[in-house]
XYZ file of C-alpha atoms in Angstrom:
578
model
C -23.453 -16.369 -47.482
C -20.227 -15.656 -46.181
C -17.633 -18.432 -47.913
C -14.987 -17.512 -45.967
C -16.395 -18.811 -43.054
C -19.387 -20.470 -44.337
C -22.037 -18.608 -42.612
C -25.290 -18.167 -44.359
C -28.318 -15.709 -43.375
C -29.147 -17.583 -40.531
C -25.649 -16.692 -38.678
C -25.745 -13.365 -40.272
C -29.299 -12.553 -38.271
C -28.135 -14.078 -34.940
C -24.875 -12.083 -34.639
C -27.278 -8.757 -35.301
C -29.821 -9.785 -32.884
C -32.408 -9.578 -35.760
C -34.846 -11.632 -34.250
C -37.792 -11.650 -36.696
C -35.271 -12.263 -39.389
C -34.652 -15.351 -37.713
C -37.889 -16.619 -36.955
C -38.929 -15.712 -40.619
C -35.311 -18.245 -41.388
C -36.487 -21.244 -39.282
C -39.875 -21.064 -41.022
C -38.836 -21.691 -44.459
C -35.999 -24.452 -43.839
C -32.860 -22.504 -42.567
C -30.546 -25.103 -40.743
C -30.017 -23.946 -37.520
C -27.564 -27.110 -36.401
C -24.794 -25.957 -39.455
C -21.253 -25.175 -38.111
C -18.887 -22.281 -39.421
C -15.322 -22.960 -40.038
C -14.557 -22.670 -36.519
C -17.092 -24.881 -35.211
C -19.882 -22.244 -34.361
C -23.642 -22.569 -34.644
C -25.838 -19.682 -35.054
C -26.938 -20.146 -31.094
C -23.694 -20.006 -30.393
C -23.484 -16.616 -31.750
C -26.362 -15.108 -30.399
C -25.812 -16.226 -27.049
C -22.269 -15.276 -27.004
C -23.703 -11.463 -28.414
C -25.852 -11.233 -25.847
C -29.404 -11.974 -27.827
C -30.508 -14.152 -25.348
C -34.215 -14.189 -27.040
C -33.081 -15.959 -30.108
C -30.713 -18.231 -28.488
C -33.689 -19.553 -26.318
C -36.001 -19.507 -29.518
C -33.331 -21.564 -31.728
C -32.463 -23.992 -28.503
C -36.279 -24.369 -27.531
C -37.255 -24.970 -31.575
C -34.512 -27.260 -32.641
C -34.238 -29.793 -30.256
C -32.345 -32.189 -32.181
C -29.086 -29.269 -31.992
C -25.657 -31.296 -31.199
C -23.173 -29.850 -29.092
C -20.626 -27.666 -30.375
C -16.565 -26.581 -29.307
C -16.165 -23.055 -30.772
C -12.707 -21.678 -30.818
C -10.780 -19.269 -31.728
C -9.530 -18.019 -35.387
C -5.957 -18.329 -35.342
C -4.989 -15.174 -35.007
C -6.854 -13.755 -32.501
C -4.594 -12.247 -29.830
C -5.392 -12.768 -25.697
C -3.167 -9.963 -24.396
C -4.197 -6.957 -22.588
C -4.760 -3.892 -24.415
C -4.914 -0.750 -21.580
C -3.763 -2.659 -18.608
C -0.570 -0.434 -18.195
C 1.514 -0.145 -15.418
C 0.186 0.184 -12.111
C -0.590 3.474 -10.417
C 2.655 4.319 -8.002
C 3.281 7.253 -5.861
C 1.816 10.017 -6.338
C 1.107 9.688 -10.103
C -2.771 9.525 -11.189
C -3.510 7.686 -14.740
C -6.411 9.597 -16.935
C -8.099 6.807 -18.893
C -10.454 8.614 -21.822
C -13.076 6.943 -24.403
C -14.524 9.196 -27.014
C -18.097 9.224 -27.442
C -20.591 7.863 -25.029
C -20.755 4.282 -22.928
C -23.535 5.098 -22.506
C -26.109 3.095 -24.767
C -29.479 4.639 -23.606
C -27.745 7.579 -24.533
C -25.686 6.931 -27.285
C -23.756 10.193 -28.525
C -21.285 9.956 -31.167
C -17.678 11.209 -30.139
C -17.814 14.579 -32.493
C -20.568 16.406 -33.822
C -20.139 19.435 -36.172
C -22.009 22.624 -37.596
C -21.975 23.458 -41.249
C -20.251 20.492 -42.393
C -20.587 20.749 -46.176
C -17.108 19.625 -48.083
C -17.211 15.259 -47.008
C -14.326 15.494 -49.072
C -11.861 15.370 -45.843
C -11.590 13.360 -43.127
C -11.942 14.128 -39.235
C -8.970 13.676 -36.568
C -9.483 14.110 -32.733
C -6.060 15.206 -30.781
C -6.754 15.285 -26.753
C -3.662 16.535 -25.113
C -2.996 17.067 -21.458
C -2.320 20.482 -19.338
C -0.063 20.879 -17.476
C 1.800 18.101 -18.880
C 5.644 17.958 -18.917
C 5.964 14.672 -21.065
C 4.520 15.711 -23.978
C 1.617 13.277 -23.836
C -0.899 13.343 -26.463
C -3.377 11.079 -28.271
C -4.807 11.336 -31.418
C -7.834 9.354 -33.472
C -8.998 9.403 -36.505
C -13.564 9.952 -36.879
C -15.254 8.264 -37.745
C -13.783 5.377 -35.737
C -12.848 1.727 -36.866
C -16.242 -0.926 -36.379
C -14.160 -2.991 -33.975
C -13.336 0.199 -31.420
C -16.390 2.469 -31.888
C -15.188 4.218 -28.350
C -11.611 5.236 -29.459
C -9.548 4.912 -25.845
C -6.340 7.061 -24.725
C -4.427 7.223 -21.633
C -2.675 10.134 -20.016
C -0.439 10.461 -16.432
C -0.577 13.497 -14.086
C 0.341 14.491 -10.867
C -2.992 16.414 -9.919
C -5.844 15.374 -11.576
C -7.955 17.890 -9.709
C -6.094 20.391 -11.734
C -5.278 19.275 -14.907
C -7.118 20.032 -18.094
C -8.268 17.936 -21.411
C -7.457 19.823 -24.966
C -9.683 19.139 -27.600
C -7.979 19.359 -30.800
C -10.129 18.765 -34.254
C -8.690 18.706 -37.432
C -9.495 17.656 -40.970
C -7.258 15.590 -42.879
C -7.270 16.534 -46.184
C -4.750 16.582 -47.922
C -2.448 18.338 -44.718
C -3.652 18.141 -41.074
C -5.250 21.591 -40.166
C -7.065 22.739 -36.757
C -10.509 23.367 -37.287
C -11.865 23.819 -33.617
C -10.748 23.391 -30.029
C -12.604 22.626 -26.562
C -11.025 22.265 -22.896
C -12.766 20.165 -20.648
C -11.342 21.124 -16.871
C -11.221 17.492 -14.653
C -11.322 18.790 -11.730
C -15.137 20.344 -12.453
C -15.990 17.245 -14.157
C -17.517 15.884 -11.112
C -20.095 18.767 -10.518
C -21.114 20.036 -7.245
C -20.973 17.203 -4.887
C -18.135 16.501 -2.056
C -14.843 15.080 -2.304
C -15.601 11.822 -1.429
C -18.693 11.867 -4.088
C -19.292 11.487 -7.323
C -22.013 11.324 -10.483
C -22.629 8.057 -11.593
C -22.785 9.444 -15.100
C -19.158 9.368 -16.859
C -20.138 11.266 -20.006
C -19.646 14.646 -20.844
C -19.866 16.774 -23.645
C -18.117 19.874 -24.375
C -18.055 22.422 -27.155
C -15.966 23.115 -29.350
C -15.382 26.818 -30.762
C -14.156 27.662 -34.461
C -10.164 28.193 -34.632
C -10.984 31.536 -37.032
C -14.127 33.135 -35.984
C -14.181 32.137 -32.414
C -18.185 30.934 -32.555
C -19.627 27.923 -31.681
C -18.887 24.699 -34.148
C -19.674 21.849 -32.259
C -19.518 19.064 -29.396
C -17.125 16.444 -28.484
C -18.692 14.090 -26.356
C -15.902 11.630 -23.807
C -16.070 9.663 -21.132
C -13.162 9.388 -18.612
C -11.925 7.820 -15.337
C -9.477 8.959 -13.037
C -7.382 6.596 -11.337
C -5.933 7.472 -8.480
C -2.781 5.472 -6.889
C -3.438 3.439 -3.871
C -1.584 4.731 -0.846
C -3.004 2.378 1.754
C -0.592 -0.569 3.221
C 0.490 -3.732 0.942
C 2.252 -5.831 3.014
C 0.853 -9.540 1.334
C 4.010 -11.674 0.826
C 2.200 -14.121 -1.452
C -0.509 -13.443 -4.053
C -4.198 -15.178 -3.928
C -4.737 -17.911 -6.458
C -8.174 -17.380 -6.898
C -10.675 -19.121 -5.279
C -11.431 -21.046 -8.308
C -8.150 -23.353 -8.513
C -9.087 -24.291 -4.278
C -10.881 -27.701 -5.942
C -10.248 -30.013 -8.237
C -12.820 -29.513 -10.263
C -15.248 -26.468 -10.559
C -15.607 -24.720 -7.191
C -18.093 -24.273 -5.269
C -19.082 -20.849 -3.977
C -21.475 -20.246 -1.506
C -24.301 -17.102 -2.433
C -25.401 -14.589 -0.105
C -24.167 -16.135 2.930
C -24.891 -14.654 7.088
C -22.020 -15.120 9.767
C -24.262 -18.372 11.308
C -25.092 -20.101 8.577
C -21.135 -20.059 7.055
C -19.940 -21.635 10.372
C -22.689 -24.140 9.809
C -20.849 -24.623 6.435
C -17.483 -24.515 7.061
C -16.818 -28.087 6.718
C -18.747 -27.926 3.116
C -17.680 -24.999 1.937
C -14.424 -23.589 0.664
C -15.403 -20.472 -1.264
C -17.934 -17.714 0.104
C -19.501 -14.849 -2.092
C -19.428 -11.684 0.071
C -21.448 -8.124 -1.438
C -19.251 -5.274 0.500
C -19.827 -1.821 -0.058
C -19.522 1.485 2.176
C -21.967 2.824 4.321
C -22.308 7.059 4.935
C -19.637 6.750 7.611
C -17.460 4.782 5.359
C -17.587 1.379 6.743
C -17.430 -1.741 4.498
C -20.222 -3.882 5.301
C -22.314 -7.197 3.507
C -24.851 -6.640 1.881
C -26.215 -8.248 -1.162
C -28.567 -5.367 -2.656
C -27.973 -1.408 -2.809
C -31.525 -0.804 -0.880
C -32.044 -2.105 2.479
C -36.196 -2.803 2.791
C -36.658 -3.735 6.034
C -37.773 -0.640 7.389
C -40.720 -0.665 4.667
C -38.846 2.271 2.949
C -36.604 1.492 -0.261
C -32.984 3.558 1.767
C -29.569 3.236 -0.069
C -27.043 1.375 2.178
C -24.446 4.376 1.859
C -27.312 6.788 3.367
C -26.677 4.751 6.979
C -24.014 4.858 8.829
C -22.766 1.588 10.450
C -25.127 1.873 13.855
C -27.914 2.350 12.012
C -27.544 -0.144 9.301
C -26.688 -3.115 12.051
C -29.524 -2.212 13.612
C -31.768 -2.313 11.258
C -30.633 -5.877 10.444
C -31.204 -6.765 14.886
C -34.826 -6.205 14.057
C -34.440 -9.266 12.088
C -32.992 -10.940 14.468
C -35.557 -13.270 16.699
C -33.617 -12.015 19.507
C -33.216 -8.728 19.644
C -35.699 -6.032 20.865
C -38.807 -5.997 18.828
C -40.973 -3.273 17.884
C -43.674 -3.138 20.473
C -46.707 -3.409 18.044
C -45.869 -6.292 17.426
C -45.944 -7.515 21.354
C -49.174 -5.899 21.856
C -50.419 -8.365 18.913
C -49.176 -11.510 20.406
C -50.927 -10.331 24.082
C -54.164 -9.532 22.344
C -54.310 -12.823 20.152
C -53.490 -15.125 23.148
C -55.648 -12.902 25.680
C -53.085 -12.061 27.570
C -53.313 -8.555 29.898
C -50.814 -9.280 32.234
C -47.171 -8.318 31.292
C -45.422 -10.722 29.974
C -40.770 -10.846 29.415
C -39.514 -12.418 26.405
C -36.584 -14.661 27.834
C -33.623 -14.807 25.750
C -33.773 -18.278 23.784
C -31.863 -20.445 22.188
C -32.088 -20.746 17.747
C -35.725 -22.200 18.333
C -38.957 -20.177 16.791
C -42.483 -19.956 18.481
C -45.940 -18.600 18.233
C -44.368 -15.038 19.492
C -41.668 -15.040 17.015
C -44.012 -15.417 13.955
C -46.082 -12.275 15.454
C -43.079 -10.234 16.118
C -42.361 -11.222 12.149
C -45.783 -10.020 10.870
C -44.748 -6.617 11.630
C -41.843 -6.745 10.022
C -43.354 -8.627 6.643
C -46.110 -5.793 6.609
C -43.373 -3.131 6.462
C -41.237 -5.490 3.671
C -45.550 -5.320 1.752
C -45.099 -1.466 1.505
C -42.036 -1.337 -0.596
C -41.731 -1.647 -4.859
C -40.771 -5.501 -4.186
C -43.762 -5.653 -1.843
C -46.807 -6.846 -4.389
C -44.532 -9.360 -6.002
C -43.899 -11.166 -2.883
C -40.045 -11.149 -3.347
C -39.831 -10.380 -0.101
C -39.436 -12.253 3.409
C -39.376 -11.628 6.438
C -36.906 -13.775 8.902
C -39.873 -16.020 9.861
C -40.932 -20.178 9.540
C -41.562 -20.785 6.336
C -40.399 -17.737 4.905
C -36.469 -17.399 5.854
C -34.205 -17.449 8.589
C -31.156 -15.106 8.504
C -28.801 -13.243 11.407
C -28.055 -10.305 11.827
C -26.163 -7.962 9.010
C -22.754 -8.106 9.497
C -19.492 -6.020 8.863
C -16.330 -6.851 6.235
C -14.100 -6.926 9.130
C -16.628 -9.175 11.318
C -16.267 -12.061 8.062
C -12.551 -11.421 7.630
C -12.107 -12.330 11.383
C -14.455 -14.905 12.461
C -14.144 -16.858 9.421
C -11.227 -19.593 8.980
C -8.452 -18.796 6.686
C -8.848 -21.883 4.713
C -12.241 -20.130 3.284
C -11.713 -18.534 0.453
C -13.674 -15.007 -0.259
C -14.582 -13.611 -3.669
C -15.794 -10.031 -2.534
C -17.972 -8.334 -5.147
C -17.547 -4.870 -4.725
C -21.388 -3.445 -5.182
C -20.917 0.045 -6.859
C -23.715 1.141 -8.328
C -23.655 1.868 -12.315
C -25.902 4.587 -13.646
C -28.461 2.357 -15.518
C -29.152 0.710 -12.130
C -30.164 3.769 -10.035
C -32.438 4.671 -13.101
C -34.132 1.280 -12.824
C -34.469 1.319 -9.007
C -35.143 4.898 -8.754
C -31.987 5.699 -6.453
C -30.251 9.199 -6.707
C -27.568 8.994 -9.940
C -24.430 9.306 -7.094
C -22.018 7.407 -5.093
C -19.336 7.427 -3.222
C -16.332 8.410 -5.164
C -15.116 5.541 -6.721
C -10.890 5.583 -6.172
C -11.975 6.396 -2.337
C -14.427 3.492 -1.969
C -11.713 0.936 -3.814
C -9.098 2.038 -1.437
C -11.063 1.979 1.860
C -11.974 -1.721 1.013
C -8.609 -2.748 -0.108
C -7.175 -1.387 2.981
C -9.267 -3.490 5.450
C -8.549 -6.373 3.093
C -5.233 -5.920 3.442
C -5.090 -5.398 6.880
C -7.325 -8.123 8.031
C -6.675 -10.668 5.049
C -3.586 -12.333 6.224
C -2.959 -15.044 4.119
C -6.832 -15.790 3.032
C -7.217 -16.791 -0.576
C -9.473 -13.490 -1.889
C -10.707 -12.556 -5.329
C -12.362 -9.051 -6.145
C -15.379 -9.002 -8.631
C -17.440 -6.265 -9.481
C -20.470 -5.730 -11.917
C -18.812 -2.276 -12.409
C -16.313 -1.754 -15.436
C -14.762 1.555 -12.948
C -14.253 -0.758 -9.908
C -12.596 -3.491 -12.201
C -10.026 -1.108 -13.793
C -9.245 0.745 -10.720
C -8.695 -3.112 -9.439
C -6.262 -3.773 -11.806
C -4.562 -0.844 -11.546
C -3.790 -0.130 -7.535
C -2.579 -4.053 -6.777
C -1.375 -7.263 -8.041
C -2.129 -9.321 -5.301
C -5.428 -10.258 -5.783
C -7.081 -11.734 -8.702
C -10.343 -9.650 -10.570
C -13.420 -11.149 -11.912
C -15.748 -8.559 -14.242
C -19.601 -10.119 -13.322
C -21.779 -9.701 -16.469
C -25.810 -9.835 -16.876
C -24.536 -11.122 -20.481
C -27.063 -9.226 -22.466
C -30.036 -11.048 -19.787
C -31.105 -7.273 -19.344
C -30.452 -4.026 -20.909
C -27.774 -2.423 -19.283
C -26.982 0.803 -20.455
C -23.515 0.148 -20.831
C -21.703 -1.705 -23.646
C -18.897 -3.045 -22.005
C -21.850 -5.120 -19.510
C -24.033 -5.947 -22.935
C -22.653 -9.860 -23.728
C -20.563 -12.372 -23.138
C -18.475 -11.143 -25.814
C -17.878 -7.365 -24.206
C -16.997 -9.003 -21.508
C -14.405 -10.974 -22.995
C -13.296 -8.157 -24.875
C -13.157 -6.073 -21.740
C -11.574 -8.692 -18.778
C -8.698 -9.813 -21.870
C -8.405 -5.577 -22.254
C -7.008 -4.646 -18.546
C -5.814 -7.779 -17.823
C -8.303 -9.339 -15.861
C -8.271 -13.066 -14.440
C -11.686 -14.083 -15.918
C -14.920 -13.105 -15.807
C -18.395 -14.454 -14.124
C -21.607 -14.688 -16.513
C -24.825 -15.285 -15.300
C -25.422 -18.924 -16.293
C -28.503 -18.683 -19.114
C -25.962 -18.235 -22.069
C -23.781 -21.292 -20.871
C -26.346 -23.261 -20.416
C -28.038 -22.725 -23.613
C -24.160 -23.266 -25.140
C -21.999 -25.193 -22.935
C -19.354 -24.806 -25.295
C -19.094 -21.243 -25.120
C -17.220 -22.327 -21.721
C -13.852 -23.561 -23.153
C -13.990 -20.954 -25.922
C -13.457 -18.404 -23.312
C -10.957 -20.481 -21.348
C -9.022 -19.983 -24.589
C -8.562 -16.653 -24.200
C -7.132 -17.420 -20.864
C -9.439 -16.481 -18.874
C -11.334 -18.256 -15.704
C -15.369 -18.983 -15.701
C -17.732 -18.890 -13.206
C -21.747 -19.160 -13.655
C -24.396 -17.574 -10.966
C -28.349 -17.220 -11.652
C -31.302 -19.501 -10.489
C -30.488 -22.676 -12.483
C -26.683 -22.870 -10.573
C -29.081 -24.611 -8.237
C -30.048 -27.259 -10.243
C -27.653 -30.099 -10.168
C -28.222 -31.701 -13.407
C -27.286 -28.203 -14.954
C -24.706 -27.658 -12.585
C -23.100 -31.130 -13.714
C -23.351 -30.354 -17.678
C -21.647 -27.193 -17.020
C -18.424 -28.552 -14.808
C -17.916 -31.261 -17.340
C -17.863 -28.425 -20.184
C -15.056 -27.388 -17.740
C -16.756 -24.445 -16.101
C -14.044 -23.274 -12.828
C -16.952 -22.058 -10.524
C -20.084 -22.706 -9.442
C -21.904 -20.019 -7.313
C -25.139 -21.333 -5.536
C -27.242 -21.069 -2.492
C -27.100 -24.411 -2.644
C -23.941 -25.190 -1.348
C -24.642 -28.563 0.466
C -26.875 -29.794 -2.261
C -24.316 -28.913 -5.492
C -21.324 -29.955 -3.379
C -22.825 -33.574 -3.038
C -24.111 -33.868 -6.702
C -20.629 -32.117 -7.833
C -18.552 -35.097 -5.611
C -21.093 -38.182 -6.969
C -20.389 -37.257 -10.425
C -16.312 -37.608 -10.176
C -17.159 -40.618 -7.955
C -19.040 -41.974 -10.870
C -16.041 -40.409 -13.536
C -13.499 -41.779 -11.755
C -14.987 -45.651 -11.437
C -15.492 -45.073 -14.544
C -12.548 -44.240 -15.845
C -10.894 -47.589 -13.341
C -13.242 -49.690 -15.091
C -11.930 -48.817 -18.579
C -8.268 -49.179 -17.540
C-alpha cells in the first residue's frame, strides 16, 4: 500500500491496466469503493488511463460504487509546456521527440553496440545546421518515467535544407563524444511530392564511432516541421468556442447535410463539420476517409472535387440514376414503354427504392458490407443530400451557427486498420489551405478546430490565435498506435502541453466516472463527450450536471428538449427552495 496516498493493490493494478490482477483483487475482498487522498477510486484511475476493460468490470461488479470528485494534488501545474511562440514570417519551428510515438512500434531513443562499462551514463545533444543562434538541445538516456519521449525545439529559415546532429556522449565522470549521426530534413519525407507526405513520423538513423569511424548504433526520433502560415488573417475578434454559445452544455449537432441543418437552424447552435482536402485540394465534408458508395473502399483525397460531388448526386433521389437500376423498376412493374422520371419534390416512391437497390448492392461489396453498417439513401434506411463543400456550409449557413470543424487527417495506425496507403497530403499545406478558406469565408462565425491528429493540433496552435483547438481522443476505447491518443490522461497531458482550449473524449470513460469531468476542468481545460450513448438523454443529463461543456449528438432535437426540461425542472426547483 502506498501511505502517502493511501492506495492499496487494488489502485496499484488499475493504474497498470493489470486486469487479471484485478479480477483476482475483487475475488478475495478488495474494496473497490475506497478513496485516495485526493478523492480517487480505483475506476477512476483506470478509466482516466485509458483501461476501459477494468473500469467497465469494476462499474458493472460493484454496483453499490458512490460518486466521486477527483482533483488535483496541489502542486500540479496547468501551463503549457511547448506551446512557444507562434510561427511568423518566414521562420519554420523543428519540434523533435526522441524515440518512437509510435507504440506498435515502440523503439527506444538510442541503441548501442558493445556496451560493456554501465558504469557511465548516456547524453543525447541534437544540434541544428545551418544554425546561426547557436541552438542546441541536450537529454540525458535513459529518460525520466514522466517524459519517456524527451522533446526539443529548434527555428530555421529552410527546413528543406537544414540538418539534425546527433551528438552521444557518456557522462562519466567528464562529458565525452562517443558517436555522431546526421539526419538531413529535407529527405526525411522520402520520395513523394511536395505537397505529400508519409504518415509515419519515425526515423532512425545511425550513428558511427567518433574513433574508428564504424558503425555503433541507432538513434531513433520523431519530428514535425512547422511551417508559418502565410495565408490572410484579417479576424478582428477571436471565436469563443462554440461551447460557451449556451448556458449550459452545448449542443452540437453530428454529421450533419446542407438540408437537414436548415431544417435545424432554429434548434441548433453548434454544427460538427469533418473537412479534409480532396486530390485537387478542395476542402470538402466528409465524415470518414473512404467514400463507399461506388462499392469500392477510395480515399477522399484520391478525387478531385467533380468527382467526389458526384459521387454523392447518385445519392441524391434526384439526380440521374444509374440505368440498371431503371431497367429494374420497368421490368418489376411490366412496363416496356419508355417511361421520364419528372423532377419531384422531397417525397420517395416505389422508383426511388429501386433506383436505391443498386446503390445498397454496391455499399454490400465493400469491408463494411457483411456487417450491414451501411445504407443506402432509401425509406427505412437513411435519407441524406448531396455531399457538400467547406465553402458551400460557410456560406449558406447563418452566422449565428457555430462550427467546430474537425480536421480529418489521417494518423498512421488508421490507414493500417483500414488498409489505406500510409500517405497524405502534407500536413502544414493541408492546415493552411483550410485555414485560408476559413478565414476568408468565416466572417465573424463562432469556429473551433478539432482534430484526432496530435500534427494537425500543434500546427493549430502554432499558425493562429484566433480560433480555439480541441484534441478528439478514442481515450484508450481502441488501440491507437500512438501514445499521445492512448487515455484521457495523454490527452490532458498533451492539450495542457501546447496550449490547447480543451479536449473532446469519446463519452464511455465519463460516463463510467462522471467525475473525471470537473477534474479536467481543473486543469483549465473545456469538455466535450461524442460516441453512441451522447444519444441517450438520461446519460446526456448525468453528464451536463457533472458540468460537461458539450454535448455532440445526432440527436440534436431529441437532447436539446431533454437538455431544456431538466433546467426547467432545476430552476423550479431551485424557486421552490428560495
Amino acid at each position: 500500500m502506498d501511505p502517502t496516498h493511501r492506495q492499496d493493490a487494488l489502485f496499484a493494478a488499475c493504474a497498470r491496466g493489470d486486469h487479471p490482477a484485478v479480477e483476482e483483487l475483487v475475488e478475495v475482498g478488495a474494496e473497490a469503493e475506497t478513496v485516495d487522498s485526493l478523492s480517487w477510486r480505483p475506476i477512476d484511475h483506470a478509466a482516466y488511463k485509458g483501461h476501459l476493460r477494468i473500469a467497465e468490470y469494476l462499474h458493472n461488479t460493484q454496483q453499490d460504487l458512490q460518486p466521486s470528485a477527483p482533483r488535483l494534488a496541489p502542486a500540479t501545474k496547468t501551463t503549457s509546456e511547448y506551446h512557444v511562440a507562434m510561427c511568423h514570417g518566414q521562420s519554420s519551428v523543428i519540434f523533435l521527440r526522441l524515440g518512437s510515438c509510435n507504440t506498435r512500434k515502440p523503439r527506444a531513443p538510442l541503441e548501442l553496440n558493445n556496451v560493456t562499462d554501465s558504469s557511465f551514463s548516456t547524453q543525447i545533444t541534437v544540434r541544428l545546421i545551418p544554425d546561426n543562434a547557436g541552438q542546441q538541445n541536450s537529454v540525458d538516456l535513459p529518460p525520466r518515467d514522466n517524459d519517456p519521449h524527451p522533446a526539443m525545439t529548434f527555428e530555421c529559415m529552410d527546413a528543406e535544407d537544414a540538418k539534425l546532429v546527433f551528438q552521444v556522449s557518456k557522462v562519466h565522470p567528464r562529458i565525452e563524444v562517443v558517436a555522431t549521426g546526421v539526419a538531413m530534413l529535407g529527405e526525411l519525407r522520402g520520395s513523394v511530392t511536395d505537397q505529400h507526405e508519409s504518415l509515419s513520423r519515425d526515423h532512425t538513423i545511425a550513428v558511427i564511432d567518433k574513433e574508428t569511424g564504424e558503425f555503433r548504433g541507432s538513434v531513433t526520433f520523431n519530428v514535425l516541421v512547422i511551417k508559418p502560415f502565410k495565408g490572410q488573417q484579417a479576424r478582428s475578434t477571436s471565436s469563443v468556442g462554440f461551447w460557451r454559445t449556451a448556458g449550459g452544455a452545448t449542443v452540437v449537432g453530428h454529421r450533419g447535410d446542407l438540408h437537414s441543418l436548415r431544417m435545424l437552424v432554429k434548434t441548433l447552435t453548434a454544427f460538427q463539420g469533418y473537412v479534409q482536402l480532396t486530390k485537387d485540394f478542395i476542402p470538402v465534408i466528409y465524415h470518414d476517409f473512404l467514400i463507399k458508395d461506388t462499392g469500392t473502399e477510395t480515399p477522399i483525397n484520391t478525387l478531385t472535387k467533380d468527382q467526389f460531388l458526384h459521387i454523392g448526386h447518385a445519392q441524391d433521389f434526384r439526380g440521374d440514376l444509374p440505368s440498371a437500376a431503371e431497367i429494374r423498376f420497368k421490368k418489376n412493374v411490366n412496363d416496356t414503354k419508355s417511361r421520364t422520371q419528372k423532377p419531384r419534390s422531397r417525397s420517395l416512391n416505389r422508383f426511388d427504392d429501386a433506383r436505391m437497390d443498386d446503390l445498397v448492392e454496391r455499399l454490400s461489396k465493400t469491408d463494411y458490407g457483411p456487417t450491414k453498417a451501411v445504407k443506402g439513401n432509401r425509406r427505412g434506411f437513411a435519407i441524406q443530400e448531396p455531399l457538400a463543400t467547406l465553402e458551400q456550409l460557410l456560406r449558406d449557413l447563418p452566422q449565428d451557427v457555430a462550427f467546430d470543424l474537425e480536421m480529418k487527417y489521417p494518423m498512421l495506425w488508421e490507414a493500417e486498420n483500414q488498409g489505406f496507403e500510409p500517405w497524405a497530403i502534407e500536413v502544414n499545406f493541408f492546415v493552411d489551405t483550410i485555414l485560408s478558406m476559413v478565414y476568408a469565408l468565416g466572417g465573424s462565425r463562432d469556429i473551433t478546430f478539432s482534430s484526432f491528429s496530435p500534427e494537425v493540433c500543434i500546427l493549430l496552435a502554432m499558425k493562429q490565435q484566433d480560433y480555439p483547438v480541441l484534441f478528439i481522443t478514442k481515450a484508450g476505447n481502441v488501440p491507437t498506435g500512438d501514445i499521445r491518443t492512448s487515455s484521457l490522461e495523454q490527452a490532458v497531458h498533451f492539450a495542457k502541453a501546447w496550449g490547447l482550449a480543451g479536449i473532446v473524449s469519446l463519452i464511455k470513460p465519463l460516463q463510467l466516472c462522471p467525475g473525471l469531468v470537473q477534474y479536467i476542468k481543473q486543469h483549465g481545460l473545456a469538455v466535450a463527450a461524442y460516441g453512441t450513448a451522447t444519444d441517450d438523454p438520461e446519460t446526456v443529463k448525468m453528464l451536463a450536471k457533472a458540468g460537461l461543456d458539450a454535448i455532440i449528438t445526432n440527436r440534436v432535437r431529441l437532447i436539446s428538449k431533454a437538455l431544456g426540461a431538466e433546467a426547467d425542472d432545476q430552476s423550479a426547483r431551485s424557486l421552490h427552495e428560495q
